[in-house]
CSV table of C-alpha atoms and ligand atoms in Angstrom, one decimal:
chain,number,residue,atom,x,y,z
A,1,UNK,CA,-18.4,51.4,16.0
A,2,UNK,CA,-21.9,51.3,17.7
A,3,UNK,CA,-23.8,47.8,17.0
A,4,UNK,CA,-26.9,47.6,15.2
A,5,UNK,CA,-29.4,45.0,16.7
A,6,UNK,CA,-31.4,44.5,13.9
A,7,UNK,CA,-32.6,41.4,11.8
A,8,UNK,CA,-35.8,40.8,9.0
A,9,UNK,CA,-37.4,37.5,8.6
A,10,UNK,CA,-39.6,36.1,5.9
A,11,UNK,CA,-41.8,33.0,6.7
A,12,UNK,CA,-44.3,31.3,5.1
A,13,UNK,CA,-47.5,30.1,6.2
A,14,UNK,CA,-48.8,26.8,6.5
A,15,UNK,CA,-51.8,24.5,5.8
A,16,UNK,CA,-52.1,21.3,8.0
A,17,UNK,CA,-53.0,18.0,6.5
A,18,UNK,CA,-53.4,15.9,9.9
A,19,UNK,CA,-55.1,19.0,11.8
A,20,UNK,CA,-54.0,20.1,15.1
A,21,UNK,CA,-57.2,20.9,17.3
A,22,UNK,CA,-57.3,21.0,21.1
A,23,UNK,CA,-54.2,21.7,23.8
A,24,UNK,CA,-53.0,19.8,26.3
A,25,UNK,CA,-51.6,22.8,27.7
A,26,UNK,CA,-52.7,26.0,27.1
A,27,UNK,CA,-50.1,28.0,28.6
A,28,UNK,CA,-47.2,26.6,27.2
A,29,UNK,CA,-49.3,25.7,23.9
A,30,UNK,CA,-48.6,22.2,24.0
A,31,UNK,CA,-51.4,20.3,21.5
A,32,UNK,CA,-53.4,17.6,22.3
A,33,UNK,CA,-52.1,15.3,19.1
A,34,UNK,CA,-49.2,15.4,16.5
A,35,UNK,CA,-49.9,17.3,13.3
A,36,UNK,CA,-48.4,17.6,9.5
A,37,UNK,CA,-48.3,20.3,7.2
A,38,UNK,CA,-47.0,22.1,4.3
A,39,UNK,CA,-45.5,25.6,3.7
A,40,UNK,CA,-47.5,27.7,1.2
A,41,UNK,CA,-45.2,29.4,-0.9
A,42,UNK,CA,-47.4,32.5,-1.9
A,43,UNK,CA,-48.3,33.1,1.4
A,44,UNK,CA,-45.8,34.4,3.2
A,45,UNK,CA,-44.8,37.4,6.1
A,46,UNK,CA,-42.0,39.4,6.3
A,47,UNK,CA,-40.9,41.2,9.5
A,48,UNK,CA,-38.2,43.6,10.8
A,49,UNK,CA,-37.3,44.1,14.3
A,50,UNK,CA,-35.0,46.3,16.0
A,51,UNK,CA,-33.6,46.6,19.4
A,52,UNK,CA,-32.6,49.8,20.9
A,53,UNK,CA,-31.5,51.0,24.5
A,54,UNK,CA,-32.5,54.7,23.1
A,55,UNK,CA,-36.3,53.0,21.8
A,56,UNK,CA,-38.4,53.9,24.7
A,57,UNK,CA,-41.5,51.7,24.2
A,58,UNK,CA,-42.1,48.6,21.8
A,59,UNK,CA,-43.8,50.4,18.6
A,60,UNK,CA,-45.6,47.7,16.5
A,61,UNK,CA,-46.8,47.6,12.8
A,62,UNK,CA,-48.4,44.9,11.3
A,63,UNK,CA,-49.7,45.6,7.6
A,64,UNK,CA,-49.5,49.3,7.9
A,65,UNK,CA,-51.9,49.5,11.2
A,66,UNK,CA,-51.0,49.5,14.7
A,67,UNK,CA,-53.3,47.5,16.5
A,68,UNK,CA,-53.9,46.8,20.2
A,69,UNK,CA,-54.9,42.9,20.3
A,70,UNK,CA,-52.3,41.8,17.8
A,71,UNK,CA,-49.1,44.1,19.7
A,72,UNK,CA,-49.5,42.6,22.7
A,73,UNK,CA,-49.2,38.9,21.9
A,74,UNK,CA,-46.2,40.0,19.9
A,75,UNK,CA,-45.2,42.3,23.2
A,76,UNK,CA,-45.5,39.2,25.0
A,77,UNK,CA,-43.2,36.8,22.5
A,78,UNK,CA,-40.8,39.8,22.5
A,79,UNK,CA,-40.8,39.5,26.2
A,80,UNK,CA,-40.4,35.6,26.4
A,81,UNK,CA,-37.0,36.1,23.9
A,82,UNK,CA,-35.2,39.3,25.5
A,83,UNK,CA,-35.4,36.8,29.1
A,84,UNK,CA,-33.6,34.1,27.2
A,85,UNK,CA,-31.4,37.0,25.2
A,86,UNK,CA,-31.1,38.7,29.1
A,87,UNK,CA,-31.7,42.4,28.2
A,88,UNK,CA,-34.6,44.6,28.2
A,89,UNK,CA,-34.1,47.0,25.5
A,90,UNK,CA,-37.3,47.6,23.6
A,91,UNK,CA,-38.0,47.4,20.2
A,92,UNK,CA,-39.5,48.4,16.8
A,93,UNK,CA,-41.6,45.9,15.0
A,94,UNK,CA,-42.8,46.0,11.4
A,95,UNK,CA,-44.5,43.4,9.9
A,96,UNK,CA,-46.1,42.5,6.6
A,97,UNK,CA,-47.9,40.0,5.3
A,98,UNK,CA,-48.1,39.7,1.0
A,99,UNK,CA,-51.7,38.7,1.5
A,100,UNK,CA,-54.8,40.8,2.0
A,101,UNK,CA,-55.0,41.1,5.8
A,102,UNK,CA,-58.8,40.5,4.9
A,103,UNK,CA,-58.3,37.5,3.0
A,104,UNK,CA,-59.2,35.4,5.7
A,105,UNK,CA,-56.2,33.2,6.0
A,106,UNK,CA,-54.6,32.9,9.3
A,107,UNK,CA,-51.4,35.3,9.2
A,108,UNK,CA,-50.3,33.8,12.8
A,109,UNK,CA,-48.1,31.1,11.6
A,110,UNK,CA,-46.1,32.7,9.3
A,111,UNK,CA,-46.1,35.9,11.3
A,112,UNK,CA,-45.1,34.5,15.1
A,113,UNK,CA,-42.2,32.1,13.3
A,114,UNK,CA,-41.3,35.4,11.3
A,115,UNK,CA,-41.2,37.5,14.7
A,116,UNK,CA,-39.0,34.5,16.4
A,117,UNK,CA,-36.7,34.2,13.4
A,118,UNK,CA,-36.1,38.0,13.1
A,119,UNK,CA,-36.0,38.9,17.0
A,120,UNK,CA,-33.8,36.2,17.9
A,121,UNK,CA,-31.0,36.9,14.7
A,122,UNK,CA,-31.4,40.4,15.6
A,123,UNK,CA,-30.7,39.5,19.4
A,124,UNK,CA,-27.5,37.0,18.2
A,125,UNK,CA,-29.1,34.2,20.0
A,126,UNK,CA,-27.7,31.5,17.9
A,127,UNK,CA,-30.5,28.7,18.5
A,128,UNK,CA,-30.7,25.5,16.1
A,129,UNK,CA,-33.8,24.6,14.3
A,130,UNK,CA,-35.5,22.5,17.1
A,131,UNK,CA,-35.1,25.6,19.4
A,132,UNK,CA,-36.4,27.7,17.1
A,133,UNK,CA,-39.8,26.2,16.3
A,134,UNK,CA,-40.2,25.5,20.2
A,135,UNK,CA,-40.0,29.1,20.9
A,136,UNK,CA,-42.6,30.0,17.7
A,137,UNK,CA,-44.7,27.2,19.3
A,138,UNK,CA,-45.0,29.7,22.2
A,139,UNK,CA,-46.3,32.6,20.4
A,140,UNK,CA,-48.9,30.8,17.9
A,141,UNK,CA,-49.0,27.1,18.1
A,142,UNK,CA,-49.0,26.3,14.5
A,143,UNK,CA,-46.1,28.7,13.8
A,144,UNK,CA,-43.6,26.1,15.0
A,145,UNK,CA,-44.5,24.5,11.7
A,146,UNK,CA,-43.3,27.4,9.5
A,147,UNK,CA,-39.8,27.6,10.2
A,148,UNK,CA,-38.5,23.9,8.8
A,149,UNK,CA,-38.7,23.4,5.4
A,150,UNK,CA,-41.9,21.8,2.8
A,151,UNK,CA,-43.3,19.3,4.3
A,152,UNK,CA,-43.6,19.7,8.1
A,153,UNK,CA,-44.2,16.8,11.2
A,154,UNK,CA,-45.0,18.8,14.7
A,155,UNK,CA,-44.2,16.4,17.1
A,156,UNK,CA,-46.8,16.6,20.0
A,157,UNK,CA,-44.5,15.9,22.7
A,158,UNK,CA,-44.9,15.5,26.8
A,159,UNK,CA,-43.1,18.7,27.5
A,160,UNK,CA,-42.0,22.5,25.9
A,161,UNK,CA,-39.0,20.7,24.9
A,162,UNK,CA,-40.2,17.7,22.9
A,163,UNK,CA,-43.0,19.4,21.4
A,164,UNK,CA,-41.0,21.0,18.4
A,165,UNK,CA,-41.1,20.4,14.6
A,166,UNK,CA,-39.1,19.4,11.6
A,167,UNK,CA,-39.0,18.6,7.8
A,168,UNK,CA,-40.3,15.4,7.2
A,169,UNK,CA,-40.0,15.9,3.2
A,170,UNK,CA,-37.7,18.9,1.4
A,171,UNK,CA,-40.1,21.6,-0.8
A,172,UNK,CA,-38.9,19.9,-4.1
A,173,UNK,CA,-39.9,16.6,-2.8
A,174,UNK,CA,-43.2,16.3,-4.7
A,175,UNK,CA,-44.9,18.7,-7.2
A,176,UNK,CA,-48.5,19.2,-5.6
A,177,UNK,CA,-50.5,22.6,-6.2
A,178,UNK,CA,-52.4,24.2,-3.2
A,179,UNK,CA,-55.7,26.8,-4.4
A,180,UNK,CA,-55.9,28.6,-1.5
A,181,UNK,CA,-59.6,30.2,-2.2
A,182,UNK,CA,-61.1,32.9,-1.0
A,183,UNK,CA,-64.7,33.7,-0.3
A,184,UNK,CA,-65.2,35.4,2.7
A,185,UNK,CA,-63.1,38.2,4.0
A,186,UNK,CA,-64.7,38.8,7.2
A,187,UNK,CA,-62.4,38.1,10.7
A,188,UNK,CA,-64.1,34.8,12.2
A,189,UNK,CA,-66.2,35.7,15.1
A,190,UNK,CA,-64.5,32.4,17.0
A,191,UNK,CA,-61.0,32.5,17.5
A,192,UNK,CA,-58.6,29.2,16.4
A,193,UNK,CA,-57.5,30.0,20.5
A,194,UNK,CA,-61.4,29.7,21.5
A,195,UNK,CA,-61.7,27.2,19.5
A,196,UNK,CA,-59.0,24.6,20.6
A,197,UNK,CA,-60.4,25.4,24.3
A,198,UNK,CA,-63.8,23.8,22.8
A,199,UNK,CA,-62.5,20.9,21.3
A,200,UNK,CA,-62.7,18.9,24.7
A,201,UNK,CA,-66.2,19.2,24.8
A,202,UNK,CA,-66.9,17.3,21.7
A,203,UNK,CA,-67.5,13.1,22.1
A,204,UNK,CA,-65.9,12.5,19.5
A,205,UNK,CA,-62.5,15.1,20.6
A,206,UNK,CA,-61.4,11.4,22.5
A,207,UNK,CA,-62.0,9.1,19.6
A,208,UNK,CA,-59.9,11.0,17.2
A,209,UNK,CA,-57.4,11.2,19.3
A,210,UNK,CA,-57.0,7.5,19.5
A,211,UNK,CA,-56.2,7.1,16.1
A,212,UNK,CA,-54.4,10.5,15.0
A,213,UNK,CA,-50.8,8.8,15.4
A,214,UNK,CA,-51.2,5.9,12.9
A,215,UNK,CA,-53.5,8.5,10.4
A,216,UNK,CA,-49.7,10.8,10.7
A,217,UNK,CA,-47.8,7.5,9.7
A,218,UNK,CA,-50.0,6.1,6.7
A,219,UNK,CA,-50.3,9.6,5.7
A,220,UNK,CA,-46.3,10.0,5.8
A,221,UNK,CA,-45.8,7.3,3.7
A,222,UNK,CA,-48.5,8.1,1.3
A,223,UNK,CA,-46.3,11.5,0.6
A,224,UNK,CA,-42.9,9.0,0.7
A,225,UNK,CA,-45.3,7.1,-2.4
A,226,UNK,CA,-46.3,10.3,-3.8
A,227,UNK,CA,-49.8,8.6,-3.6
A,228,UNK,CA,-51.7,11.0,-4.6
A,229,UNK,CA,-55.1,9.3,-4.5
A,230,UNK,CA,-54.4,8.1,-0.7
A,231,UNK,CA,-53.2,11.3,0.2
A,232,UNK,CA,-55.7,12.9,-0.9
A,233,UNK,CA,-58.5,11.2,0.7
A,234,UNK,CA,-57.1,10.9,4.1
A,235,UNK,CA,-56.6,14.5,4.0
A,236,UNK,CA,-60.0,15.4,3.1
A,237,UNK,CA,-61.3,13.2,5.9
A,238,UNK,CA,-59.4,14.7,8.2
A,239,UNK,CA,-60.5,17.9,7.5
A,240,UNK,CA,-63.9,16.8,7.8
A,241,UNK,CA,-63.1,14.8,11.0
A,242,UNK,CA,-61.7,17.8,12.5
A,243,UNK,CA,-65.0,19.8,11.7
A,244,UNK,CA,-67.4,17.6,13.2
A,245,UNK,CA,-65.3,17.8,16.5
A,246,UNK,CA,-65.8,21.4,16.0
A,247,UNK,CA,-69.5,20.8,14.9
A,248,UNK,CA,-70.1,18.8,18.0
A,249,UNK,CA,-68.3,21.3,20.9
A,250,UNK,CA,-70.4,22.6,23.7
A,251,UNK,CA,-71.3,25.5,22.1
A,252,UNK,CA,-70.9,24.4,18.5
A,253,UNK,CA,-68.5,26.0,16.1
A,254,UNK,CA,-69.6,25.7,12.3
A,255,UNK,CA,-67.0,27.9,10.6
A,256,UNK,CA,-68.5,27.1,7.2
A,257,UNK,CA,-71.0,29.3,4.9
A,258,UNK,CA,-73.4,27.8,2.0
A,259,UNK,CA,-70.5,28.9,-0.3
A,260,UNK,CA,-68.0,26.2,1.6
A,261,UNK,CA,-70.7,23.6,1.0
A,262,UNK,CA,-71.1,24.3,-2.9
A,263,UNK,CA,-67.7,24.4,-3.3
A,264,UNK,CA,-67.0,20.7,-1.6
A,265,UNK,CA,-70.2,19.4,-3.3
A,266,UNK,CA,-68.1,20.8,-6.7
A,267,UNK,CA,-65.1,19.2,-5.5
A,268,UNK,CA,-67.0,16.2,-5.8
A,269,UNK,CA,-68.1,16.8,-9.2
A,270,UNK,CA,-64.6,17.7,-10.6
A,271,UNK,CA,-63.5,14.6,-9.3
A,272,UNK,CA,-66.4,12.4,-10.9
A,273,UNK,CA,-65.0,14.3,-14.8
A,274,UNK,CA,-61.8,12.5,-13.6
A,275,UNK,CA,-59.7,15.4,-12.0
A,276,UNK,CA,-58.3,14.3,-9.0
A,277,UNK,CA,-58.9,17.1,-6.9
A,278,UNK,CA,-59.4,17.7,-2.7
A,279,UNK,CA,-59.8,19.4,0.0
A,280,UNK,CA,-59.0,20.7,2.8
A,281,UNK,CA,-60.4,23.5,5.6
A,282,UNK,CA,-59.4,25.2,8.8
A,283,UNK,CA,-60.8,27.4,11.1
A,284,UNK,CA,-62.9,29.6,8.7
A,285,UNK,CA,-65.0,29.4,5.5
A,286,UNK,CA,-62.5,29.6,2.8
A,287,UNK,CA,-61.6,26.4,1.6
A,288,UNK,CA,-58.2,25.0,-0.1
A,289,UNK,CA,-58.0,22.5,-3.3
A,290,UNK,CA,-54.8,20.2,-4.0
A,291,UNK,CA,-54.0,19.0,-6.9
A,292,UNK,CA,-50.8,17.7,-8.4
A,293,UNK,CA,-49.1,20.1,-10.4
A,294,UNK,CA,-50.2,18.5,-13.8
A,295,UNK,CA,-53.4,19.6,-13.2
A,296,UNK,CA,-52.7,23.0,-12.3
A,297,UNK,CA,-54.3,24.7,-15.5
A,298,UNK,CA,-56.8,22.7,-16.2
A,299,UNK,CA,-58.2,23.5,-12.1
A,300,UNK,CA,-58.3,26.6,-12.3
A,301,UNK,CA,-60.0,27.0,-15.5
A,302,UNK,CA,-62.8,25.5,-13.4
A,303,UNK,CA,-62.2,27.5,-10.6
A,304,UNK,CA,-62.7,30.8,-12.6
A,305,UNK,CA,-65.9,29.9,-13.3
A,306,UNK,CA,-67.2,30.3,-10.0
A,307,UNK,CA,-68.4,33.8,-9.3
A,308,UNK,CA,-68.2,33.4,-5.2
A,309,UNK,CA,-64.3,32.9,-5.6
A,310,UNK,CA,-63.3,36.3,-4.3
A,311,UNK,CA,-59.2,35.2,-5.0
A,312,UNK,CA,-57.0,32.3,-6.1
A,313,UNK,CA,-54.0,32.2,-4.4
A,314,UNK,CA,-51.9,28.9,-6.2
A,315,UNK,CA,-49.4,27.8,-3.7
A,316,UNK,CA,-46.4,25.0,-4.3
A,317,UNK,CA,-44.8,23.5,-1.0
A,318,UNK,CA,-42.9,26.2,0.4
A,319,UNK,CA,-39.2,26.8,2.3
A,320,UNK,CA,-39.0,26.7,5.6
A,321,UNK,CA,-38.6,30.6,7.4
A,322,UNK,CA,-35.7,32.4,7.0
A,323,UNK,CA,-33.6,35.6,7.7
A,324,UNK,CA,-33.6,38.0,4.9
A,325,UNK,CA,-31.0,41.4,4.1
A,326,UNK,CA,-33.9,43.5,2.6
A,327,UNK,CA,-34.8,45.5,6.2
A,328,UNK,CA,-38.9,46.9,6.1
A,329,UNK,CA,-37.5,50.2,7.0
B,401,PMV,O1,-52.0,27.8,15.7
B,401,PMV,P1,-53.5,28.2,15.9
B,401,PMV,O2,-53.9,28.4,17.3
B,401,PMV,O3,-53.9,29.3,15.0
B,401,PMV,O4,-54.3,26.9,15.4
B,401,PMV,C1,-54.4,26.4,14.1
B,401,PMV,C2,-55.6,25.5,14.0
B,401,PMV,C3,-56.0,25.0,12.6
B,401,PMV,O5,-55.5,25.9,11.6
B,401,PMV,C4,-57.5,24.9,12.5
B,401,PMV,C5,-55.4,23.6,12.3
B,401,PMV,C6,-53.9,23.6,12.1
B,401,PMV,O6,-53.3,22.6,12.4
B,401,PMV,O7,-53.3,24.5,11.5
């Protein structure tokens, strides 16, 4: 009976709470500091991938489009897995994310631990964990954070092999909601890969760094606490922290519009009615508000109210990635 070398992966994306901004090694995408995050359970891709001696080419779909920039950083982690799988076959690719493409959230986590999870099942590599999410590491840095499960610690590590990442906290582990909001759909002119190339050019890039490993511990055991109070305000510095390295780069990156500002000025506001609500914000304009689950509701009553909220996407802490039967074609 002839084999089939095919395998579909579903992963879900992830936001960071202690930010990871700036590489040691860009090659081997080794970051500058240790980071933590969360998997956002409504955000998620799904990807299929089959190998073939007949397939004559790679042939890539992501989201219904085949398009050039994207296939060949995927072309390029294909690569990287058939030299550790030692064939060359090529392969079909189809990939999906459940969000709008235009949405503005970064599909490359979930999608590069997706395309690892799926490529190396399909190619019966048999890695554990650890080896998996140094491999996503390879394709999109932060990726490496979507394949363990809820709560997530990347280790920054000396070498490819030390810098991998692991569950720090299960999914179930604490009940926090995640408004993933959307204002802007537009693709950021900068790139998150420009970006951390920047990051070294900041004064303030060294002074963060100094004190980014004991920020990862109190925060830790604020989540061990389920302080939410704590957690929340460290995380909302950080976000800001990591801005104004990106505010302060040689040329300056402000990824924010007057509709991020309003919205962290409400933020404020919600917070002074007694709703304990922050923030947090990546590479882009459109930010995210966490609350604890018993607020849920009551959030996004406000939320609705605000006509430059284009989407509300409510996440909970999300599963790590996994391999799925349901094949995208
Ligand atoms: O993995 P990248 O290259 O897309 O970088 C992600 C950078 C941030 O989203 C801004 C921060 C983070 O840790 O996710």
């Amino acid at each position: 009976m002839k084999k089939i070398f095919k395998s579909t992966a579903l992963a879900h994306s992830n936001l960071a709470f202690i930010k990871y901004w700036g590489k040691k090694n860009e090659r081997l995408k080794l970051p500058a500091n240790s980071s933590l995050s969360v998997n956002l359970s409504n955000l998620y891709t799904i990807t299929t991938v089959e190998f073939s001696e007949k397939f004559l080419s790679d042939e890539i779909k992501i989201n219904q489009e085949k398009e050039q920039k994207e296939s060949l950083r995927v072309v390029k982690h294909l690569d990287l897995i058939r030299k550790k799988a030692g064939v060359n076959w090529k392969a079909k690719v189809v990939s999906q994310n459940n969000f709008p493409k235009a949405a503005g959230f970064a599909s490359s986590a979930s999608g590069f631990s997706a395309l690892t999870l799926a490529t190396t099942k399909a190619l019966e590599l048999n890695l554990s964990e650890k080896e998996l999410t140094i491999l996503a590491r390879l394709g999109s840095g932060s990726a490496c954070r979507s394949i363990p499960d809820g709560f997530v610690e990347w280790r920054k590590g000396k070498k490819s092999e030390d810098s991998y990442a692991y569950s720090i906290f299960p999914s179930n582990y604490w009940k926090i909601s995640i408004f993933a909001l959307v204002l802007k759909t537009s693709e950021k002119k900068i790139s998150s890969s420009e970006g951390h190339r920047l990051a070294p050019t900041s004064p303030f890039f060294k002074t963060r760094l100094k004190k980014i490993d004991e920020k990862i511990f109190r925060l830790k055991k604020f989540i061990k606490e389920r302080n939410f109070l704590s957690f929340g305000n460290l995380i909302e510095n950080e976000a800001l922290e990591m801005h104004a390295v990106m505010f302060t780069s040689q040329p300056s990156l402000i990824y924010w519009d007057e509709e991020t500002i309003k919205l962290i000025k409400f933020i404020y506001t919600l917070r002074e009615k007694g709703l304990p609500v922050y923030f947090s914000l990546d590479a882009g304009p459109n930010p995210y508000f966490i609350s604890e689950e018993k607020y849920e509701k009551e959030l996004l009553r406000y939320l609705k109210t605000i006509n430059s909220i284009k989407e509300i996407i409510i996440n909970h802490p999300g599963d790590g990635g996994k391999t799925i039967d349901n094949h995208l074609f």
